[in-house]
Coordinates of C-alpha atoms in Angstrom, one line a residue:
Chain A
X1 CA 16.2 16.6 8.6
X2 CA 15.6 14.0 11.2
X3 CA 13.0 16.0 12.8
X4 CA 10.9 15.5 9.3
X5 CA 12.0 12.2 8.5
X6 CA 10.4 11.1 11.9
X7 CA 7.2 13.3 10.8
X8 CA 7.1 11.0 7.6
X9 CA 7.8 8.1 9.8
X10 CA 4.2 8.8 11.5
X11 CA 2.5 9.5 8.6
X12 CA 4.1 5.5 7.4
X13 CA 2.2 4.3 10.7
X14 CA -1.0 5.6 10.1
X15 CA -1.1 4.3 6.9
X16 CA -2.7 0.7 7.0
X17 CA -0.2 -1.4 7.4
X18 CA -1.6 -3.7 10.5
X19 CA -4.3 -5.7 7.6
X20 CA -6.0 -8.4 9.3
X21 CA -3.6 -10.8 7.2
X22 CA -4.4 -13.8 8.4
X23 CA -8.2 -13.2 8.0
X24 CA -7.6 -12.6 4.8
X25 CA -6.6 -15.7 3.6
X26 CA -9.0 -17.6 6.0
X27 CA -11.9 -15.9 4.4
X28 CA -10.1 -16.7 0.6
X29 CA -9.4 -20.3 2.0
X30 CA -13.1 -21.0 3.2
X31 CA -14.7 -19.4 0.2
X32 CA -12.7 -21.3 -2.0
X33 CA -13.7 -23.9 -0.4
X34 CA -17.8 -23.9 -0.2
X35 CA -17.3 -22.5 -3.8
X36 CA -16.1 -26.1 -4.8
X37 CA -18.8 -27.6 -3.0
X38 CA -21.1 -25.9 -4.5
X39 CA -20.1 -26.7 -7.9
X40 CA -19.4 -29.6 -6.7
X41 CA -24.0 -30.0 -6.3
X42 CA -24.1 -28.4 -9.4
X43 CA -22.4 -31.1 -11.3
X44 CA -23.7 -34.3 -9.7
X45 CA -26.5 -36.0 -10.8
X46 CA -28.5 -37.7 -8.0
X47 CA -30.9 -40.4 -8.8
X48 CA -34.5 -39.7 -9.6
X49 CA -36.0 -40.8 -5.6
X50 CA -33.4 -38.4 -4.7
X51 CA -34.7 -35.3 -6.6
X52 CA -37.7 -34.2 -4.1
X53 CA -38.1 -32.1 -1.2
X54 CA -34.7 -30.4 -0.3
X55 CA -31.3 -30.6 -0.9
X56 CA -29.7 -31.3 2.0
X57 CA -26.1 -30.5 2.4
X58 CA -24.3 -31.8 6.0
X59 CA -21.2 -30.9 7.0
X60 CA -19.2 -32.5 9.8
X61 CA -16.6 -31.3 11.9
X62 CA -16.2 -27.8 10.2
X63 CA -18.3 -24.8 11.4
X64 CA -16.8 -22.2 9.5
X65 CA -17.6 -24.1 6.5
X66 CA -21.0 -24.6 7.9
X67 CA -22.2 -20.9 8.4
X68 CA -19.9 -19.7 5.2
X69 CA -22.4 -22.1 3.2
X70 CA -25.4 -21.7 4.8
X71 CA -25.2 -17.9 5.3
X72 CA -23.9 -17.9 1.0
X73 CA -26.3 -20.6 -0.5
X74 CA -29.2 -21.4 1.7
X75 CA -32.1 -21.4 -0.1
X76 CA -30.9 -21.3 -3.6
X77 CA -32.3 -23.5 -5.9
X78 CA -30.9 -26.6 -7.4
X79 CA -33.2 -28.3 -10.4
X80 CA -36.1 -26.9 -7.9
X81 CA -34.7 -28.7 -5.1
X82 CA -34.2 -25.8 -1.9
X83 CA -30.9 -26.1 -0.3
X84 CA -30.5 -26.9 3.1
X85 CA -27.3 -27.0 5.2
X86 CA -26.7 -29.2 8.5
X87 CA -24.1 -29.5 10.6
X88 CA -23.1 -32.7 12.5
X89 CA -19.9 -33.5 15.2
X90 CA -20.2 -37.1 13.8
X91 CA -20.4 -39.0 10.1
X92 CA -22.8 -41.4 11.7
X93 CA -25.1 -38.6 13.0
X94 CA -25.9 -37.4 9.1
X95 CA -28.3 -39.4 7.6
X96 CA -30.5 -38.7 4.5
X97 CA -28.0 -35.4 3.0
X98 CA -27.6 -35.3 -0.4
X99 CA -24.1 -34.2 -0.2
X100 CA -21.8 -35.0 2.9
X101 CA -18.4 -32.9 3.7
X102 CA -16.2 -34.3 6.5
X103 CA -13.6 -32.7 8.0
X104 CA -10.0 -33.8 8.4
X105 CA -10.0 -34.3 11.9
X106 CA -13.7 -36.6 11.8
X107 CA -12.6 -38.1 8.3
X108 CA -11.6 -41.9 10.3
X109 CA -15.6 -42.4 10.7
X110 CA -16.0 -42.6 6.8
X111 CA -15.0 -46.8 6.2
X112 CA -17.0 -47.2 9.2
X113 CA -20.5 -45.5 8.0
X114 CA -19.2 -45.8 4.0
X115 CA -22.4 -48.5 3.1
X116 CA -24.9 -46.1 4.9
X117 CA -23.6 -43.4 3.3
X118 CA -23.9 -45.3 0.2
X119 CA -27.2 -46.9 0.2
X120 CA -28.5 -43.6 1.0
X121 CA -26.9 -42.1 -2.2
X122 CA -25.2 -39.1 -0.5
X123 CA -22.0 -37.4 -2.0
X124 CA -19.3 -38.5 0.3
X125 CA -16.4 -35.5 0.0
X126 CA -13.6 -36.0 2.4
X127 CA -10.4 -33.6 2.9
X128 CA -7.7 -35.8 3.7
X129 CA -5.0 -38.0 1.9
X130 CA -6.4 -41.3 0.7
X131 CA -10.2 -41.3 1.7
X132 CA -11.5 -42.5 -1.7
X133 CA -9.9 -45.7 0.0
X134 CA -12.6 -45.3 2.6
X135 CA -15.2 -44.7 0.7
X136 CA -15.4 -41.0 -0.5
X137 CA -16.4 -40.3 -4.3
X138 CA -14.7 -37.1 -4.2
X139 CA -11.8 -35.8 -2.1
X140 CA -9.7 -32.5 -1.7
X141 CA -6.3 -32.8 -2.4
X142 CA -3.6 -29.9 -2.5
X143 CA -1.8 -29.6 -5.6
X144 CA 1.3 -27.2 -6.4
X145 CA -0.3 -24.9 -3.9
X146 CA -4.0 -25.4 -4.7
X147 CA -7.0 -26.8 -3.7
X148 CA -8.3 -29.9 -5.9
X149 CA -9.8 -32.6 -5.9
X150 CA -9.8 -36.1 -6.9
X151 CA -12.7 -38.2 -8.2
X152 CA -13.4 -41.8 -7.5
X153 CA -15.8 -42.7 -10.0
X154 CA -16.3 -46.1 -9.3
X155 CA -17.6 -45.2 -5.2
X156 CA -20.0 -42.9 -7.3
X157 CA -21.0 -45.5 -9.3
X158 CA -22.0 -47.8 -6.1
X159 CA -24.2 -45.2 -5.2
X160 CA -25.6 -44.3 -8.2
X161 CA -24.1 -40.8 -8.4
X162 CA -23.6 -39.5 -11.7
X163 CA -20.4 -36.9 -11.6
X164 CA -20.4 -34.8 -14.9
X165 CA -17.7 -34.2 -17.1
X166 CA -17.0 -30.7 -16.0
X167 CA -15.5 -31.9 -12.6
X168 CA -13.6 -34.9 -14.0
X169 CA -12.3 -32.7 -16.7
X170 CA -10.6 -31.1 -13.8
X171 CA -9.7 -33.2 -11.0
X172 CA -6.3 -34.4 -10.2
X173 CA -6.8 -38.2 -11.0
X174 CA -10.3 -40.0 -11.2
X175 CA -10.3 -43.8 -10.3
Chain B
X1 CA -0.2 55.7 4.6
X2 CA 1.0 52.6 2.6
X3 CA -0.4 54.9 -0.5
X4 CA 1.3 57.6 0.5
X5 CA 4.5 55.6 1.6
X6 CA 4.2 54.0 -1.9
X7 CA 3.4 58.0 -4.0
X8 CA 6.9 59.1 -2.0
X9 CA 8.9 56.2 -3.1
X10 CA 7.9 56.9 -6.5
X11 CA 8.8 60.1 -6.5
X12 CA 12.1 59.7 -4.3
X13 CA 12.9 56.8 -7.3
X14 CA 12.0 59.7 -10.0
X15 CA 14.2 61.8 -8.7
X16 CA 17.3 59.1 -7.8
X17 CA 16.4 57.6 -11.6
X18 CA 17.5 61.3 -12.7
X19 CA 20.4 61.7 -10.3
X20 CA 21.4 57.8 -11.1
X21 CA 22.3 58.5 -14.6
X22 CA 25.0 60.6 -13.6
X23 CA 26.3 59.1 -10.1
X24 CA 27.8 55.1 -9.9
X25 CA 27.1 55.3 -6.6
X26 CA 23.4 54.2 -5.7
X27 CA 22.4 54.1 -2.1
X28 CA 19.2 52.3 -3.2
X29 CA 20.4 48.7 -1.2
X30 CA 21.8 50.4 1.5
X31 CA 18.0 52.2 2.4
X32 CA 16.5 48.9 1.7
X33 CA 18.7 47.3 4.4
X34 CA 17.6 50.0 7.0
X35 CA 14.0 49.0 6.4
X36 CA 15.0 45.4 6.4
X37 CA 16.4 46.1 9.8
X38 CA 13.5 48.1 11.1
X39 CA 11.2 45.1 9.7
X40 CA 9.7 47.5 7.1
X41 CA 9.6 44.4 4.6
X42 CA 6.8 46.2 2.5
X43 CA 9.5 49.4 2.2
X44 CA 12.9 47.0 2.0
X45 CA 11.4 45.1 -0.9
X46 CA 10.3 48.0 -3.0
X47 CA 14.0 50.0 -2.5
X48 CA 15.8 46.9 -3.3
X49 CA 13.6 46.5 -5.8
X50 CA 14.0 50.1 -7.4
X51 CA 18.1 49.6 -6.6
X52 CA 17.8 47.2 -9.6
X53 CA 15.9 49.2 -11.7
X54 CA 17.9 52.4 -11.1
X55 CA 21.3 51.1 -10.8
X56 CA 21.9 49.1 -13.7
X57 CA 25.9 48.2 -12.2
X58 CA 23.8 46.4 -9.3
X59 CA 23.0 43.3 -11.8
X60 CA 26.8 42.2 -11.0
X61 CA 26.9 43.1 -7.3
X62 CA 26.7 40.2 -5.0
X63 CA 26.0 42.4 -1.9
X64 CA 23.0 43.9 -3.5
X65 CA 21.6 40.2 -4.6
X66 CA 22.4 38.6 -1.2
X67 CA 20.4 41.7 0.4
X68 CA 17.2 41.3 -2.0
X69 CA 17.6 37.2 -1.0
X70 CA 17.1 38.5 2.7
X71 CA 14.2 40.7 1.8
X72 CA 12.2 38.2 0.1
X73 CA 12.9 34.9 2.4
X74 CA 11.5 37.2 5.3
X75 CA 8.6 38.2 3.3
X76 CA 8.2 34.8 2.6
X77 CA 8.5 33.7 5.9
X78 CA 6.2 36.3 6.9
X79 CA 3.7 36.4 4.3
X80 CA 3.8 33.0 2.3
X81 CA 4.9 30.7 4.4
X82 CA 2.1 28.3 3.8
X83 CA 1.9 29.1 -0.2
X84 CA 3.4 26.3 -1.6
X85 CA 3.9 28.5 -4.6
X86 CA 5.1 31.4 -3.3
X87 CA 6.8 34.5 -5.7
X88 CA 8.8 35.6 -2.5
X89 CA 10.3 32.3 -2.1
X90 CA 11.3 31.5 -5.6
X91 CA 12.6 35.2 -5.9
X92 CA 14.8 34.8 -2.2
X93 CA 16.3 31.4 -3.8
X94 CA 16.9 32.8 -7.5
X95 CA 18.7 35.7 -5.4
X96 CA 21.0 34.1 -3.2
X97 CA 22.1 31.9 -5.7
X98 CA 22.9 34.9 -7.9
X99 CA 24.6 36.4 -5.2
X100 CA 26.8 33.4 -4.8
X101 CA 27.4 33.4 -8.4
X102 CA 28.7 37.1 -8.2
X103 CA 30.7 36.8 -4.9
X104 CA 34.1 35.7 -6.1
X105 CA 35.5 37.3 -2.8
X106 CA 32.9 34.9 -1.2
X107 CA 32.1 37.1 1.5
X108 CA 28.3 36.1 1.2
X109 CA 29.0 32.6 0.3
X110 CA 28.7 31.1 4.0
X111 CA 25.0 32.8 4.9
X112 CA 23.9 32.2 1.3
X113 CA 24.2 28.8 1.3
X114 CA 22.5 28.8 4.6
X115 CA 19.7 30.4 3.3
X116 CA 19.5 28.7 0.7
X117 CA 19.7 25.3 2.7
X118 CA 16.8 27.0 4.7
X119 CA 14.7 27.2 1.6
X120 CA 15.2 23.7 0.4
X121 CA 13.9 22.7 4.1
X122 CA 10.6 24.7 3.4
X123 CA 10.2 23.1 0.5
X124 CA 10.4 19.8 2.1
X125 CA 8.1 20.5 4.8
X126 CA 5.8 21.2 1.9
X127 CA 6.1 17.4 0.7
X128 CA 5.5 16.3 3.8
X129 CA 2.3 18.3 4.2
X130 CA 1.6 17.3 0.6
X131 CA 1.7 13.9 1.9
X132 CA -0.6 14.2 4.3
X133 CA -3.0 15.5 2.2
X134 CA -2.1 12.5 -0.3
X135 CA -0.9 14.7 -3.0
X136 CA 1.5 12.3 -4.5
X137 CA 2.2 13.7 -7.4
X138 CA 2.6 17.8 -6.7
X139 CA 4.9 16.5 -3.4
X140 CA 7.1 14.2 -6.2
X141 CA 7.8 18.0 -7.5
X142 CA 8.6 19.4 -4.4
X143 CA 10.9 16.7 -3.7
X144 CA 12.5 17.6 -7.1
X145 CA 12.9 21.0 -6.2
X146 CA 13.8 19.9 -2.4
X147 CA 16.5 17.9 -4.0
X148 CA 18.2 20.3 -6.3
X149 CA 18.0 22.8 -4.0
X150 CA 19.7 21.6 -1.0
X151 CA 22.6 19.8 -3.2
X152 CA 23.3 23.4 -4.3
X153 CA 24.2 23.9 -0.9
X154 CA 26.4 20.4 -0.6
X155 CA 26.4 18.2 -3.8
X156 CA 27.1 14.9 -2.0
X157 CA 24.6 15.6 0.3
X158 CA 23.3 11.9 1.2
X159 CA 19.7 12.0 0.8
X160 CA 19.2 8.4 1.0
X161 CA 17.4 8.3 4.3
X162 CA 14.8 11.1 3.4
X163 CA 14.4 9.0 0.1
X164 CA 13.6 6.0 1.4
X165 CA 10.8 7.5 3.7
X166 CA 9.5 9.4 1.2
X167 CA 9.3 6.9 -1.4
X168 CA 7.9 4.8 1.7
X169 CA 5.2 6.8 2.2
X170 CA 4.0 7.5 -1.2
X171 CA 4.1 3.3 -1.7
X172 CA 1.8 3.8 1.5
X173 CA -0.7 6.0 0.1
X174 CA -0.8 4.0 -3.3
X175 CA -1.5 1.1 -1.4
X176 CA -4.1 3.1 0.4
X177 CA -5.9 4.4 -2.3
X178 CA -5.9 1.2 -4.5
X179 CA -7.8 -0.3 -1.5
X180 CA -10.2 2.1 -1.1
X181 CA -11.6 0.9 -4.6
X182 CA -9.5 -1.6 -6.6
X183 CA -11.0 -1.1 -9.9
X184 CA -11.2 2.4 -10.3
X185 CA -7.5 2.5 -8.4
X186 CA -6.0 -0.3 -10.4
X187 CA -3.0 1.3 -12.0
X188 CA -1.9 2.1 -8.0
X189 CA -1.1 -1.1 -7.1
X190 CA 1.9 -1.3 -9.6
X191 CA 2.5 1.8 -8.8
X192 CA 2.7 1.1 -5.0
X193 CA 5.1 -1.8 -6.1
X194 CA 7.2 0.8 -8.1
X195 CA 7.5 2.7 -5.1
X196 CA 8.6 0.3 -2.8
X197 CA 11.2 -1.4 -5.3
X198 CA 12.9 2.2 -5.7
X199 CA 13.3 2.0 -1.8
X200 CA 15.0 -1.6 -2.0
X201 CA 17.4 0.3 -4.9
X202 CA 18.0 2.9 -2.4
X203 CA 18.5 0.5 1.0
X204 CA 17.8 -3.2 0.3
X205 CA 18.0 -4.0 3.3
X206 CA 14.6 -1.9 4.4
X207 CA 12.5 -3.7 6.2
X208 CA 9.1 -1.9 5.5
X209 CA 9.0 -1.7 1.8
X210 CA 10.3 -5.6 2.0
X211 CA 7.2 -6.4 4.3
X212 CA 5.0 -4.2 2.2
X213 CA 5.5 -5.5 -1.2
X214 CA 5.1 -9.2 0.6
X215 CA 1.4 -8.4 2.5
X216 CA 0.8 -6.4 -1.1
X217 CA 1.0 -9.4 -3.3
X218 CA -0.4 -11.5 -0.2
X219 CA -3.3 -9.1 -0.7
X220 CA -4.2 -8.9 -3.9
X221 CA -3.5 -12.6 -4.4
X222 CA -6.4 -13.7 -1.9
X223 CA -8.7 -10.7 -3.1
X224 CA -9.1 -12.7 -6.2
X225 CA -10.9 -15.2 -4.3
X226 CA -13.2 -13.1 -2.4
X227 CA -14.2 -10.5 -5.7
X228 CA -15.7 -13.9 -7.1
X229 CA -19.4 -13.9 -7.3
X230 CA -20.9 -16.6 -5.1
X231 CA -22.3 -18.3 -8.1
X232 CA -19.0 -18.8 -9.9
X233 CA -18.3 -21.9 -12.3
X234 CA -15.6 -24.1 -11.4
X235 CA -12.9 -22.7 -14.1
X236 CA -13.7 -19.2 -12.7
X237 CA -12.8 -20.5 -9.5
X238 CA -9.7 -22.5 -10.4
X239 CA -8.9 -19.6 -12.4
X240 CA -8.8 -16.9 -9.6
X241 CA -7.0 -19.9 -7.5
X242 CA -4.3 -19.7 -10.2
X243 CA -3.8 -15.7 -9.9
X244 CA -3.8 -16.5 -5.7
X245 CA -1.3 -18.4 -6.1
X246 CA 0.8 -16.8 -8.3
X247 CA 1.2 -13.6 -6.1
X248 CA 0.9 -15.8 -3.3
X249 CA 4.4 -16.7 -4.4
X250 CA 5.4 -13.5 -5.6
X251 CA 4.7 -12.5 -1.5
X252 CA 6.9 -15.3 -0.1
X253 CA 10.3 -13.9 -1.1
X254 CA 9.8 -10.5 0.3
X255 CA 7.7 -12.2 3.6
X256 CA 10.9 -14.3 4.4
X257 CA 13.4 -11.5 3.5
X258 CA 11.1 -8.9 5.9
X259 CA 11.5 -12.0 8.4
X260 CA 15.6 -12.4 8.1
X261 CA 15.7 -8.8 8.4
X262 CA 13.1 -8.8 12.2
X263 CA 12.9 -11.9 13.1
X264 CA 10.5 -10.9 16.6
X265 CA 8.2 -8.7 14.4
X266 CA 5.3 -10.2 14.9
X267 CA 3.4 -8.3 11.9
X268 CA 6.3 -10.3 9.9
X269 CA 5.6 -13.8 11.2
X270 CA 1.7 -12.9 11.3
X271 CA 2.2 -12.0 7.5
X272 CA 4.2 -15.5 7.0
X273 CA 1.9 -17.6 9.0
X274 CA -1.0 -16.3 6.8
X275 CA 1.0 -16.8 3.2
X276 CA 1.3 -20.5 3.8
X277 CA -2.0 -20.3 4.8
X278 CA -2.8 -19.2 1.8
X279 CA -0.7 -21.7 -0.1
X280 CA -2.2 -24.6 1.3
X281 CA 1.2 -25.3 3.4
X282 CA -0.8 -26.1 6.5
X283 CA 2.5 -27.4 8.5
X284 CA 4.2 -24.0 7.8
X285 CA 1.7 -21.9 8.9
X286 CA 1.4 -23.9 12.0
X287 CA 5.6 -23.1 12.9
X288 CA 4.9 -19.4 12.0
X289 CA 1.7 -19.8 14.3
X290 CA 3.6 -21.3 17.0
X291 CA 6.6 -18.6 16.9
X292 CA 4.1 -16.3 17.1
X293 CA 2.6 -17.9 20.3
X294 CA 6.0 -17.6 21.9
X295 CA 6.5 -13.9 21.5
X296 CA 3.3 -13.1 23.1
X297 CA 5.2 -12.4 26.3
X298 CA 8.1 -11.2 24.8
X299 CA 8.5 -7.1 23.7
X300 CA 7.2 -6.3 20.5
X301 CA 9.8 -5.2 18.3
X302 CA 9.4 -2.6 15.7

């Protein structure tokens, strides 16, 4: 009896049991992510000056994020605007994006660039606990084990950002 | 020569069948025996055979049944041995169990029941191989027949162990085959789950199907994200974010159990790590990260 019990023991090992957990949900996690972004360009208006050439997205301090989105949605259209991704290791290096993510870790550079960002009319989205504070119209929150999101309509409004009802419909608290 | 083996029996049986009618005693077993013993299998199987035909008193003699039992497990052994289905088997079995029925001296009892017990073994061998061929459902027979068989020989024979690894291992190939395409596959992911949970009924404290069923719901909770099309609208996405989650925590319960049960496994604390991942708990993953940073020198256990 033990003799087969160990033969069904093998055959339980070379079933695949070693998944790659932990890529798994990193792979979920980042997806999850860029998908919010994108809807995220899909449901802001930009003013008219702001609806030539291409749509540039920039992200700061993530890579990951940067070649999930650019490798996904480079060169898709939005309103016949081309998208365009950029990466930066600083806020203050990003200047005319349409749409700016900044990382947790590079967040504390937001206050300090927030009028540029502004004036400029570029979608500041921030990941970190209290941004809209500093200056970020939409930020990623985590709620009962989610991602979300919450809106801050009136640094929008300073930079003449429309955000459509679909995404305040669903943030987590718009101010 | 078999023809002509085969043309004499027939006649040596024509004239027994005569002589039969008017003698009790019928030698028929006793010839069968000899050929047994010479390893004349072909010969020993058709005089046991005729001994029933012939002597009609045989059908209540337990020496005569036990014999034909012999005959047939060696033929089977011999001949069949890799026909799941084999006539010689099921004939050997039926036999020795009449035998033991008949022997109410139980002077065949002790080498029936070891033959017998040798059968049920052949049969699970035969889930096993079943197994490995990922024939789940004719090796769930088997292990019927397995079962019933070898409690014939011991009725509180404690099968647990052989349960739980076979129920182990068809969770494992459920699992398997529900990955290898989801949608056509779908019904085998409850049914890996079904597996699993009949293992925790049987040992609850077992730490593979408790790990399984965790990375299972772990797995199927972040494939929602990664089947969505690139282009999806928000409430897709929050909606797939909502099934995540929800097996996300289904996952956590067995992941932590699987965890108090092998603390060092580092599959275990890999899986946990990756769950709070998955749930957004950013400082848990980090401890489960870390822990798993201090085992890297240590043994891996199993």
């Amino acid at each position: 009896m033990s003799r087969i019990l160990s033969i069904l023991s093998i055959l339980m090992l070379l079933s695949p049991l070693a998944w790659s957990q932990a890529v798994g949900a990193e792979a979920a996690n980042l997806k999850l992510k860029s998908m919010f972004l994108y809807n995220f360009i899909k449901n802001v208006d930009w003013p008219e000056d702001r609806k030539k050439g291409d749509f540039v997205v920039g992200i700061v301090g993530d890579k990951e994020l940067y070649q999930q989105m650019n490798s996904t949605y480079a060169g898709k259209l939005i309103n016949e605007q081309k998208l365009v991704f950029e990466y930066f290791e600083a806020v203050s290096l990003a200047s005319s994006v349409h749409i700016l993510y900044v990382s947790p870790e590079k967040s504390k550079d937001i206050a300090a660039n927030a009028k540029k960002l502004r004036d400029s009319k570029t979608l500041v989205v921030s990941d970190k606990d209290g941004l809209l504070q500093d200056g970020a119209m939409i930020n990623f929150v985590i709620a009962n084990n989610k991602l979300a999101f919450e809106i801050s309509k009136t640094n929008a409004d300073k930079a003449k950002l429309i955000i459509g009802p679909s995404l305040t419909k669903m943030a987590t608290a718009v101010i | 020569m078999k023809r002509i083996v085969n043309i004499s029996l027939v006649l040596m049986l024509m004239q027994f069948t005569a002589f039969a009618q008017f003698n009790k005693y019928c030698n028929y077993t006793q010839v069968a025996v000899e050929k047994y013993g010479e390893k004349n299998l072909e010969l020993a199987q058709q005089y046991i055979d005729s001994a029933f035909l012939v002597c009609p008193e045989l059908a209540n003699d337990a020496y005569s049944y036990h014999v034909k039992g012999f005959i047939y497990y060696e033929l089977f052994k011999t001949k069949e041995i890799s026909d799941f289905n084999s006539k010689y088997r099921e004939i050997a079995l039926t036999s020795f169990v009449k035998s033991n029925t008949l022997d109410t001296k139980e002077e065949f009892k002790k080498n029936n029941l070891l033959s017998i017990r040798n059968i049920a073994k052949s049969y699970q061998k035969n889930c096993v191989e079943l197994l490995k061929d990922k024939k789940v459902e004719l090796a769930q027979e088997f292990n019927k027949k397995f079962s019933s068989v070898i409690k014939m020989t011991n009725p509180d024979e404690d099968l647990s162990k052989w349960e739980v690894s076979f129920n182990n291992s068809i969770g494992d190939i459920y699992w398997d085959l529900f990955q290898e395409d989801t949608k056509v596959n779908e019904q085998l992911f409850d049914k890996a789950i079904y597996q699993y949970e009949q293992v925790l009924k049987l040992d609850s404290l077992d730490h593979h199907a408790v790990y399984t069923i965790g990375v299972i719901y772990y797995n199927r909770g972040f494939q929602y994200i990664l089947d969505l099309s690139d282009d999806a609208d928000l409430l897709e996405v929050l909606d797939a974010q909502e099934k995540q989650v929800e097996y996300g925590l289904k996952s956590l319960p067995y992941l932590k159990k699987a965890y108090s049960l092998k603390p060092k496994n580092r599959e275990t604390i890999n899986g946990l790590s990756a769950i709070y991942y998955m749930l957004q708990e950013k400082e848990k993953h980090q401890f489960y990260q870390n822990l798993l940073n201090q085992l890297v020198d240590e043994p891996e256990q199993d």
